[in-house]
Coordinates of C-alpha atoms in Angstrom, one line a residue:
Chain A
X97 CA 0.0 0.0 0.0
X98 CA 1.1 3.5 -0.7
X99 CA 0.5 6.8 1.1
X100 CA -1.5 9.5 -0.8
X101 CA -2.4 13.1 0.0
X102 CA -5.8 11.6 0.6
X103 CA -4.3 9.7 3.5
X104 CA -2.7 12.8 5.0
X105 CA -6.2 14.4 5.0
X106 CA -7.7 11.4 6.8
X107 CA -5.0 11.7 9.5
X108 CA -5.6 15.4 9.8
X109 CA -9.3 15.0 10.2
X110 CA -8.8 12.1 12.6
X111 CA -6.3 14.1 14.6
X112 CA -8.6 17.2 14.9
X113 CA -11.4 14.9 15.9
X114 CA -9.4 13.1 18.5
X115 CA -8.0 16.4 19.8
X116 CA -11.4 18.0 20.1
X117 CA -12.7 14.9 21.9
X118 CA -9.7 14.8 24.2
X119 CA -10.2 18.4 25.4
X120 CA -13.9 17.8 26.4
X121 CA -13.2 14.3 27.5
X122 CA -10.6 15.2 30.0
X123 CA -13.2 16.9 32.2
X124 CA -15.7 14.1 31.7
X125 CA -13.1 11.6 33.0
X126 CA -12.2 13.7 35.9
X127 CA -15.9 14.2 36.8
X128 CA -16.3 10.5 36.7
X129 CA -18.9 11.0 34.0
X130 CA -17.3 9.0 31.2
X131 CA -20.6 7.3 30.4
X132 CA -22.2 10.7 29.8
X133 CA -20.1 10.9 26.6
X134 CA -21.4 7.5 25.6
X135 CA -25.0 8.6 26.4
X136 CA -24.8 11.9 24.6
X137 CA -23.0 10.4 21.5
X138 CA -25.9 7.9 21.1
X139 CA -28.7 10.2 22.1
X140 CA -27.9 12.9 19.5
X141 CA -29.1 10.4 16.8
X142 CA -32.8 11.4 16.9
X143 CA -31.7 15.1 16.7
X144 CA -29.6 14.3 13.7
X145 CA -32.4 12.3 12.1
X146 CA -35.1 14.9 12.7
X147 CA -33.0 17.7 11.4
X148 CA -32.0 15.5 8.4
X149 CA -35.6 14.6 7.6
X150 CA -36.7 18.2 8.0
X151 CA -34.0 19.8 5.9
X152 CA -33.0 16.8 3.7
X153 CA -29.4 17.9 3.8
X154 CA -26.4 16.5 5.5
X155 CA -24.5 19.7 5.5
X156 CA -27.0 22.0 7.0
X157 CA -26.4 23.9 10.1
X158 CA -29.9 22.9 11.3
X159 CA -28.7 19.3 11.6
X160 CA -25.8 20.4 13.7
X161 CA -27.9 22.5 15.9
X162 CA -30.6 19.8 16.2
X163 CA -28.1 17.2 17.4
X164 CA -26.4 19.6 19.8
X165 CA -29.7 20.5 21.3
X166 CA -30.6 16.8 21.7
X167 CA -27.3 16.2 23.3
X168 CA -27.8 18.8 25.9
X169 CA -31.4 17.6 26.5
X170 CA -29.9 14.2 27.3
X171 CA -28.0 15.7 30.2
X172 CA -31.2 17.5 31.3
X173 CA -33.4 14.4 31.0
X174 CA -30.8 12.3 32.8
X175 CA -31.0 14.7 35.7
X176 CA -34.8 14.7 35.7
X177 CA -35.2 10.9 35.5
X178 CA -32.8 10.5 38.3
X179 CA -34.6 13.0 40.5
X180 CA -38.2 12.2 39.6
X181 CA -37.8 8.5 39.2
X182 CA -35.5 8.3 42.3
X183 CA -32.9 6.1 40.5
X184 CA -29.1 6.6 40.5
X185 CA -27.6 8.6 37.8
X186 CA -26.0 5.7 35.8
X187 CA -29.3 4.0 35.6
X188 CA -31.2 7.1 34.5
X189 CA -28.5 7.7 31.9
X190 CA -29.1 4.2 30.6
X191 CA -32.8 4.8 30.4
X192 CA -32.5 8.1 28.6
X193 CA -29.9 7.3 26.0
X194 CA -31.1 3.9 24.9
X195 CA -34.6 5.3 24.4
X196 CA -33.3 8.3 22.4
X197 CA -30.9 6.1 20.4
X198 CA -33.7 3.6 19.6
X199 CA -35.9 6.5 18.5
X200 CA -33.1 7.8 16.3
X201 CA -32.5 4.5 14.6
X202 CA -36.3 4.1 14.0
X203 CA -36.4 7.6 12.4
X204 CA -33.4 6.8 10.2
X205 CA -34.6 3.4 9.0
X206 CA -38.1 4.8 8.5
X207 CA -36.8 7.7 6.5
X208 CA -34.1 5.8 4.8
X209 CA -36.1 5.4 1.6
X210 CA -36.2 9.1 1.1
X211 CA -32.7 10.0 2.3
X212 CA -29.4 8.3 2.2
X213 CA -28.3 8.2 5.8
X214 CA -26.9 4.8 6.5
X215 CA -27.2 3.4 10.1
X216 CA -23.9 1.7 9.6
X217 CA -22.3 4.9 8.8
X218 CA -23.9 6.5 11.9
X219 CA -22.4 3.8 14.1
X220 CA -19.0 3.4 12.6
X221 CA -18.4 6.7 10.8
X222 CA -16.9 7.2 7.4
X223 CA -13.5 8.9 8.0
X224 CA -12.1 7.4 4.8
X225 CA -14.7 9.3 2.8
X226 CA -14.3 12.7 4.5
X227 CA -11.6 14.0 2.0
X228 CA -14.0 13.6 -0.9
X229 CA -16.3 16.3 0.5
X230 CA -14.3 19.4 -0.3
X231 CA -15.3 22.9 0.7
X232 CA -12.4 25.0 -0.6
X233 CA -9.4 24.7 -2.9
X234 CA -6.3 26.7 -2.0
X235 CA -3.1 26.8 -3.9
X236 CA -0.2 27.2 -1.5
X237 CA 3.3 27.4 -3.0
X238 CA 2.0 25.7 -6.1
X239 CA 0.5 22.8 -4.2
X240 CA -3.3 22.4 -4.6
X241 CA -5.0 21.9 -1.2
X242 CA -8.5 20.6 -1.2
X243 CA -9.8 21.3 2.2
X244 CA -12.4 18.7 3.4
X245 CA -15.5 20.0 5.1
X246 CA -14.9 17.7 8.1
X247 CA -11.5 19.3 8.6
X248 CA -13.1 22.8 8.8
X249 CA -15.9 21.6 11.1
X250 CA -13.7 19.7 13.4
X251 CA -11.1 22.5 13.4
X252 CA -13.8 24.9 14.5
X253 CA -14.9 22.7 17.3
X254 CA -11.4 22.0 18.4
X255 CA -10.8 25.8 18.6
X256 CA -14.1 26.3 20.5
X257 CA -13.1 23.7 23.0
X258 CA -9.6 25.1 23.3
X259 CA -10.9 28.6 23.8
X260 CA -13.4 27.5 26.6
X261 CA -10.7 25.5 28.4
X262 CA -8.1 28.2 28.2
X263 CA -10.5 31.0 29.3
X264 CA -12.3 29.0 32.0
X265 CA -9.5 26.7 33.1
X266 CA -9.8 27.6 36.8
X267 CA -13.6 27.4 36.8
X268 CA -13.6 24.0 35.1
X269 CA -10.9 22.8 37.5
X270 CA -12.7 23.8 40.7
X271 CA -16.2 22.6 39.5
X272 CA -14.8 19.3 38.5
X273 CA -12.8 18.9 41.8
X274 CA -15.2 20.3 44.3
X275 CA -18.6 21.3 42.9
X276 CA -20.0 22.3 46.3
X277 CA -17.1 24.6 47.1
X278 CA -17.2 26.0 43.5
X279 CA -20.9 26.9 44.0
X280 CA -20.2 28.7 47.3
X281 CA -17.4 30.7 45.6
X282 CA -19.8 31.8 42.8
X283 CA -18.7 29.3 40.2
X284 CA -22.1 27.7 39.8
X285 CA -21.5 23.9 39.4
X286 CA -24.8 23.4 37.6
X287 CA -23.9 26.0 35.0
X288 CA -20.5 24.5 34.5
X289 CA -22.0 21.0 34.1
X290 CA -24.3 22.1 31.3
X291 CA -21.5 24.1 29.7
X292 CA -19.4 21.0 29.6
X293 CA -22.4 18.9 28.4
X294 CA -22.9 21.4 25.5
X295 CA -19.2 21.1 24.6
X296 CA -19.5 17.3 24.6
X297 CA -22.7 17.4 22.5
X298 CA -21.2 19.8 19.9
X299 CA -18.0 17.8 19.8
X300 CA -19.9 14.5 19.4
X301 CA -22.0 15.8 16.6
X302 CA -18.9 17.1 14.7
X303 CA -17.0 13.9 15.4
X304 CA -20.0 11.7 14.3
X305 CA -19.2 11.7 10.6
X306 CA -15.5 10.9 11.1
X307 CA -15.6 8.2 13.7
X308 CA -19.2 7.3 14.3
X309 CA -21.1 7.2 17.6
X310 CA -19.4 4.1 19.0
X311 CA -15.9 5.4 18.5
X312 CA -16.7 8.9 19.8
X313 CA -16.7 7.4 23.3
X314 CA -13.2 5.9 22.7
X315 CA -11.9 9.3 21.5
X316 CA -13.6 11.1 24.4
X317 CA -12.4 8.8 27.2
X318 CA -9.4 6.7 26.3
X319 CA -6.8 9.4 25.5
X320 CA -7.7 11.4 28.7
X321 CA -7.7 8.3 30.8
X322 CA -4.2 7.5 29.4
X323 CA -3.0 11.0 30.1
X324 CA -4.4 10.8 33.7
X325 CA -2.0 7.9 34.3
X326 CA 1.0 9.8 33.1
X327 CA 0.7 13.1 35.0
X328 CA -0.4 14.7 38.3
X329 CA -1.2 18.1 36.8
X330 CA -4.4 19.0 35.2
X331 CA -2.9 21.3 32.5
X332 CA -0.4 18.6 31.5
X333 CA -3.1 16.0 31.5
X334 CA -5.2 18.1 29.0
X335 CA -2.1 18.6 26.8
X336 CA -1.1 14.9 26.9
X337 CA -4.6 13.7 26.2
X338 CA -4.5 15.9 23.0
X339 CA -1.1 14.4 22.1
X340 CA -2.5 10.9 22.7
X341 CA -5.5 11.6 20.5
X342 CA -3.3 12.8 17.7
X343 CA -1.1 9.7 18.0
X344 CA -4.1 7.5 17.9
X345 CA -5.3 9.2 14.7
X346 CA -1.9 8.9 13.0
X347 CA -1.1 5.4 14.3
X348 CA -4.6 4.2 13.6
X349 CA -4.6 5.3 9.9
X350 CA -1.1 4.1 9.3
X351 CA -2.1 0.7 10.7
X352 CA -5.2 0.7 8.5
X353 CA -3.0 1.4 5.4
X354 CA -0.1 -0.9 6.0
X355 CA -1.5 -3.7 8.1
X356 CA -3.6 -5.4 5.4
X357 CA -0.5 -5.9 3.3
X358 CA 1.3 -7.5 6.3
X359 CA -1.4 -9.7 7.6
X360 CA -3.2 -10.5 4.3
X361 CA -6.5 -9.1 5.4
X362 CA -8.5 -7.3 2.7
X363 CA -9.1 -4.0 4.4
X364 CA -9.0 -2.6 7.9
X365 CA -11.2 0.3 9.1
X366 CA -9.3 3.5 10.0
X367 CA -11.6 4.5 12.8
X368 CA -11.5 0.9 14.2
X369 CA -7.7 1.0 14.2
X370 CA -7.8 4.4 15.9
X371 CA -9.7 2.9 18.8
X372 CA -7.3 -0.1 18.9
X373 CA -4.3 2.3 19.0
X374 CA -6.0 4.2 21.8
X375 CA -6.4 0.9 23.7
X376 CA -2.8 -0.1 23.1
X377 CA -1.5 3.3 24.3
X378 CA -3.7 3.0 27.4
X379 CA -2.4 -0.5 28.1
X380 CA 1.2 0.7 27.7
X381 CA 0.5 3.6 30.1
X382 CA -1.2 1.3 32.6
X383 CA 1.9 -0.8 32.8
X384 CA 4.7 1.6 32.3
X385 CA 3.4 5.0 33.7
X386 CA 6.0 6.5 36.0
X387 CA 3.9 6.8 39.2
X388 CA 0.6 5.1 38.5
X389 CA 1.7 2.3 36.3
X390 CA 1.6 -1.3 37.5
X391 CA 5.4 -1.7 37.4
X392 CA 6.0 1.5 39.4
X393 CA 3.4 0.5 42.0
X394 CA 4.7 -3.0 42.4
X395 CA 8.2 -1.6 42.7
X396 CA 7.1 0.8 45.4
X397 CA 5.3 -1.9 47.3
X398 CA 8.4 -4.1 47.3
X399 CA 10.5 -1.4 49.0
Chain B
X266 CA -29.3 39.4 76.1
X267 CA -27.3 37.5 73.5
X268 CA -25.8 35.3 76.2
X269 CA -29.2 34.1 77.3
X270 CA -29.8 30.5 76.6
X271 CA -32.2 30.1 73.7
X272 CA -34.2 27.0 74.2
X273 CA -35.8 26.7 70.8
X274 CA -37.8 23.6 70.8
X275 CA -41.5 24.2 71.2
X276 CA -41.1 28.0 71.1
X277 CA -41.0 28.6 67.4
X278 CA -41.7 32.1 66.2
X279 CA -41.8 33.8 69.5
X280 CA -39.3 36.6 70.1
X281 CA -36.5 35.1 72.0
X282 CA -35.1 36.6 75.1
X283 CA -36.3 40.1 74.1
X284 CA -34.6 39.9 70.7
X285 CA -36.7 41.5 67.9
X286 CA -38.0 39.1 65.4
X287 CA -36.1 40.5 62.4
X288 CA -32.7 39.3 61.5
X289 CA -29.9 41.1 63.3
X290 CA -27.4 42.6 60.9
X291 CA -24.6 41.9 63.4
X292 CA -25.3 38.2 63.6
X293 CA -23.1 36.2 61.2
X294 CA -25.9 33.6 60.9
X295 CA -29.5 34.0 61.7
X296 CA -32.0 31.3 60.7
X297 CA -35.8 31.5 60.8
X298 CA -38.2 28.6 60.4
X299 CA -35.8 26.7 58.2
X300 CA -37.1 23.3 56.9
X301 CA -35.4 21.1 54.4
X302 CA -37.0 17.9 53.1
X303 CA -35.7 15.1 50.8
X304 CA -38.4 13.3 48.9
X305 CA -41.0 15.0 51.2
X306 CA -39.4 13.6 54.4
X307 CA -38.2 16.5 56.5
X308 CA -34.5 16.3 57.4
X309 CA -34.4 19.4 59.4
X310 CA -37.6 21.0 60.8
X311 CA -38.4 24.6 61.8
X312 CA -34.9 25.6 62.6
X313 CA -34.4 29.0 64.4
X314 CA -30.9 30.1 65.2
X315 CA -29.2 33.4 66.1
X316 CA -25.4 33.0 66.3
X317 CA -23.4 35.8 67.8
X318 CA -20.2 37.0 66.1
X319 CA -16.8 35.8 66.9
X320 CA -17.8 32.5 68.5
X321 CA -16.5 29.0 67.9
X322 CA -19.8 27.2 67.4
X323 CA -20.1 23.4 67.7
X324 CA -23.0 21.7 66.0
X325 CA -23.7 18.3 67.6
X326 CA -26.4 15.7 67.2
X327 CA -26.8 12.0 66.4
X328 CA -26.3 10.6 62.9
X329 CA -29.1 11.7 60.6
X330 CA -29.9 14.7 62.8
X331 CA -29.4 16.9 59.8
X332 CA -26.1 18.6 60.8
X333 CA -24.6 18.6 57.3
X334 CA -28.0 19.4 55.8
X335 CA -28.3 22.5 58.0
X336 CA -24.9 23.8 56.8
X337 CA -25.7 23.0 53.1
X338 CA -29.1 24.7 53.4
X339 CA -27.5 27.8 54.8
X340 CA -25.1 27.8 51.8
X341 CA -27.9 27.1 49.4
X342 CA -26.3 23.9 48.3
X343 CA -29.6 22.0 49.0
X344 CA -33.0 23.5 48.3
X345 CA -35.0 24.8 51.3
X346 CA -38.6 23.8 51.7
X347 CA -39.2 26.9 53.7
X348 CA -37.6 29.4 56.0
X349 CA -35.0 32.2 55.8
X350 CA -31.3 32.4 56.3
X351 CA -29.4 35.7 56.8
X352 CA -25.7 36.2 56.9
X353 CA -25.0 39.6 58.7
X354 CA -28.6 40.5 58.0
X355 CA -28.6 39.9 54.2
X356 CA -29.4 36.8 52.1
X357 CA -26.5 34.4 51.4
X358 CA -26.4 35.3 47.7
X359 CA -25.5 38.9 48.6
X360 CA -23.0 37.9 51.3
X361 CA -21.4 34.9 49.5
X362 CA -17.9 36.4 49.7
X363 CA -18.0 36.7 53.5
X364 CA -18.7 32.9 53.9
X365 CA -16.2 30.1 53.8
X366 CA -17.0 26.4 53.4
X367 CA -15.0 23.4 54.5
X368 CA -16.7 20.3 53.0
X369 CA -16.3 16.8 54.3
X370 CA -13.0 15.3 53.2
X371 CA -14.7 12.3 51.5
X372 CA -16.7 14.7 49.2
X373 CA -13.9 15.0 46.7
X374 CA -11.7 12.7 44.5
X375 CA -8.2 12.9 46.0
X376 CA -6.7 11.3 42.8
X377 CA -7.7 14.5 41.0
X378 CA -4.6 15.8 39.1
X379 CA -3.9 18.9 41.3
X380 CA -1.1 19.9 43.6
X381 CA -1.6 20.8 47.2
X382 CA -0.9 24.5 46.4
X383 CA -3.5 24.3 43.5
X384 CA -6.2 23.2 45.9
X385 CA -5.4 25.8 48.6
X386 CA -5.3 28.5 45.9
X387 CA -8.9 27.6 45.0
X388 CA -9.9 29.5 48.2
X389 CA -9.0 32.7 46.3
X390 CA -11.1 32.0 43.2
X391 CA -14.1 33.8 44.7
X392 CA -12.3 37.1 45.0
X393 CA -10.6 36.7 41.6
X394 CA -13.9 36.4 39.7
X395 CA -14.6 34.8 36.4
X396 CA -12.1 34.4 33.6
X397 CA -9.2 35.8 35.6
X398 CA -6.4 33.2 35.8
X399 CA -4.8 32.2 39.1
X400 CA -1.9 34.7 39.6
X401 CA 1.1 35.0 41.7
X402 CA -0.8 36.8 44.5
X403 CA -3.2 33.9 44.8
X404 CA -0.3 31.5 45.1
X405 CA 1.4 33.7 47.7
X406 CA -1.8 33.7 49.8
X407 CA -2.1 30.0 49.4
X408 CA 1.5 29.5 50.4
X409 CA 1.0 31.6 53.6
X410 CA -2.1 29.5 54.5
X411 CA -0.1 26.3 53.9
X412 CA 2.6 27.5 56.3
X413 CA -0.1 28.1 59.0
X414 CA -1.2 24.5 58.8
X415 CA 2.4 23.2 58.7
X416 CA 2.3 21.8 55.2
X417 CA 4.5 24.3 53.3
X418 CA 6.9 21.5 52.4
X419 CA 4.1 19.6 50.7
X420 CA 3.0 22.4 48.3
X421 CA 4.0 20.7 45.1
X422 CA 2.8 17.2 46.0
X423 CA -0.2 15.7 44.3
X424 CA -3.0 15.6 46.9
X425 CA -3.3 11.8 47.1
X426 CA 0.2 11.7 48.5
X427 CA -1.0 13.2 51.8
X428 CA -2.4 11.4 54.8
X429 CA -6.0 11.8 55.7
X430 CA -5.1 14.3 58.4
X431 CA -2.9 16.3 56.1
X432 CA -5.7 16.4 53.5
X433 CA -8.0 17.8 56.1
X434 CA -5.4 20.5 56.9
X435 CA -5.3 21.3 53.1
X436 CA -9.0 22.0 53.2
X437 CA -8.5 24.2 56.3
X438 CA -5.7 26.1 54.5
X439 CA -8.0 26.6 51.6
X440 CA -10.5 28.2 53.9
X441 CA -7.8 30.4 55.4
X442 CA -6.8 31.6 51.9
X443 CA -10.4 32.5 51.3
X444 CA -10.3 34.9 54.3
X445 CA -14.0 34.8 55.1
X446 CA -15.8 36.3 58.1
X447 CA -17.9 33.2 58.9
X448 CA -16.9 29.6 58.2
X449 CA -19.0 26.5 57.9
X450 CA -17.0 23.4 58.5
X451 CA -18.4 19.9 58.0
X452 CA -16.7 17.5 60.3
X453 CA -13.1 18.7 60.1
X454 CA -12.2 16.5 63.1
X455 CA -13.5 13.3 61.5
X456 CA -10.8 10.6 61.5
X457 CA -7.8 12.8 61.9
X458 CA -4.5 12.2 63.7
X459 CA -3.6 14.0 66.9
X460 CA -1.2 16.4 65.2
X461 CA -4.0 17.4 62.8
X462 CA -6.5 17.8 65.6
X463 CA -4.1 20.2 67.4
X464 CA -3.5 22.1 64.2
X465 CA -7.2 22.5 63.6
X466 CA -7.8 23.7 67.1
X467 CA -5.0 26.2 66.7
X468 CA -6.5 27.5 63.5
X469 CA -9.9 27.8 65.1
X470 CA -8.5 29.8 67.9
X471 CA -6.6 32.1 65.5
X472 CA -9.8 32.7 63.5
X473 CA -11.6 33.5 66.8
X474 CA -8.8 36.0 67.7
X475 CA -9.4 37.7 64.4
X476 CA -13.1 38.0 65.2
X477 CA -14.2 35.3 62.7
X478 CA -17.1 33.0 63.5
X479 CA -16.8 29.3 62.9
X480 CA -19.6 26.8 62.8
X481 CA -18.2 23.3 63.1
X482 CA -20.1 20.0 62.7
X483 CA -18.7 17.9 65.5
X484 CA -18.9 14.3 66.6
X485 CA -16.8 13.8 69.7
X486 CA -18.8 14.9 72.7
X487 CA -15.8 14.5 74.9
X488 CA -14.1 17.6 73.4
X489 CA -17.2 19.8 73.0
X490 CA -16.5 21.9 76.1
X491 CA -12.9 22.3 75.4
X492 CA -13.2 23.4 71.7
X493 CA -16.4 25.4 71.5
X494 CA -17.8 28.4 73.4
X495 CA -21.2 28.1 71.7
X496 CA -23.2 25.0 71.0
X497 CA -26.0 24.1 68.8
X498 CA -27.6 20.7 69.7
X499 CA -29.6 19.4 66.8
X500 CA -31.9 16.5 66.2
X501 CA -34.0 17.5 63.2
X502 CA -35.1 20.4 65.4
X503 CA -32.8 22.7 67.4
X504 CA -32.8 21.2 70.9
X505 CA -30.7 23.9 72.4
X506 CA -28.5 26.7 71.2
X507 CA -26.4 28.9 73.5
X508 CA -23.1 29.2 75.4
X509 CA -21.6 25.7 75.8
X510 CA -21.4 26.1 79.6
X511 CA -25.1 26.6 79.8
X512 CA -26.6 24.3 77.2
X513 CA -24.3 21.3 77.4
X514 CA -26.3 19.5 80.1
X515 CA -27.3 15.9 80.7
X516 CA -30.9 16.8 80.0
X517 CA -30.2 18.5 76.7
X518 CA -28.0 15.5 75.7
X519 CA -30.9 13.2 76.5
X520 CA -33.2 15.3 74.4
X521 CA -30.8 15.4 71.5
X522 CA -29.6 11.8 71.5
X523 CA -32.8 10.3 73.1
X524 CA -33.5 6.7 72.2
X525 CA -30.0 6.1 70.9
X526 CA -28.8 4.3 74.0
X527 CA -25.2 3.7 73.2
X528 CA -24.8 7.3 72.2
X529 CA -26.7 8.4 75.2
X530 CA -24.5 6.6 77.6
X531 CA -21.4 7.8 75.7
X532 CA -22.8 11.3 76.2
X533 CA -23.6 10.8 79.8
X534 CA -20.0 9.5 80.4
X535 CA -18.7 12.6 78.7
X536 CA -20.7 14.9 80.9
X537 CA -19.8 13.1 84.1
X538 CA -16.2 13.1 83.1
X539 CA -16.4 16.8 82.6
X540 CA -18.1 17.2 85.9
X541 CA -15.5 15.1 87.6
X542 CA -12.7 17.2 86.1
X543 CA -14.4 20.4 87.2
X544 CA -14.4 19.4 90.8

């Protein structure tokens, strides 16, 4: 197999997607709300479907907004079900997101005759196809750059997440660490919760096309969880989780390109390999991390 | 007047000891008819309190008496079913900056990736306001507070590397960095070592010297008279509130812990021990 410009775009889209997810995901992991990413990434489906059926276009802003709104509603519904139904939050999350996801699948398969939105594509994404959807052509130093739409969308979301985290770093930190104290100091924990949920929903929707709903959770959680093993500082953890995400994207696509030739398989999915790379990096960190790794801990307990 | 024992139970609403019914602007905490319920079951009921300034106030009562809930309701962390809370005569929302909070140690994740200094600096966030990053001055205040609790050498450690007692002192240091006028502390003495207990008592006394008021949820009846000059005895309702010397009596203890026999005998032992020492 050979490497084309096409492949570089796939890596660039994957890297931006993973980086945007890692930024929002770091705070999900620290708030012990990893499953919320899972819930939101599934529950945005009916939002996508409704917006799609209404506008009939996959590029519309309406679709993006519809899904983001559903994502935030998931967080709201979860809170309601847990309070009114008197069930713990994990269970109420399970109730809300499976219901919304099923509704979304129903809408898609019902409307599938009219519109080409493939449930498989929704689940697993289509990162290999993103470079085909070009929004702009630029010629830089005589080289023609065909900018994929996904690159622009994910780039914008990455910058949004970055801006929020840089500007509100101390607010995000205190509300994740000690929400009650944060509230007494005027950093309303409920507000910060929904701000983060909005970021997760927006990121999820943007990442949907590239990696699909199942792999969004891997990109949201695994790189930050890996970074958490490697450092004891929040700022460093956020930076490292972005680095991990980018490594997953590059490593995942390289594996997808070169692995079939080595093993004799026909084709390997890029987004699948991105998740596998993320898992491998996590396993390596779990064993070799300087303070929290298995080796370091067993060495400490020997002394 | 203020020193008069305010026996609240069964006397709701009536002006107490000649005090007017409105909230005194000089009282760091005055509570009227406060009720909090979870799922329609009341946790605290009809609470009336008037705490004088500059006191070390112990809040005691059996498990489930609503001690933490009382604190959280005053800080608007749990919704009130009814009633009013005033901090120096104004609602909490207005006076937020004057109020410090020391939550229970178990309420946070100690594996969180922050250093000891980072956590203590959080005390200054309220004064900093939104969007402003933590600056050198905040870190300086945090370092001063850490020195006061004897943990300056641990400033750069990750918080899970501290012992339970040291973690409790970090929370205290954070409250000091906040420099509030009235502090609400939720069981700072729970499961701490002797050094930490001494450190906390030292800090409480320093706060008192500086005219601050501290309300402390407390479990150990044996140290009540030694640590606190004002006592609130709580069991869903306020059984008694007043100077420790006047309200810490066997009868009030029975009313507060009534029915819980083991606790009652523990309490009785504490009182008789105190009485024995006084002779």
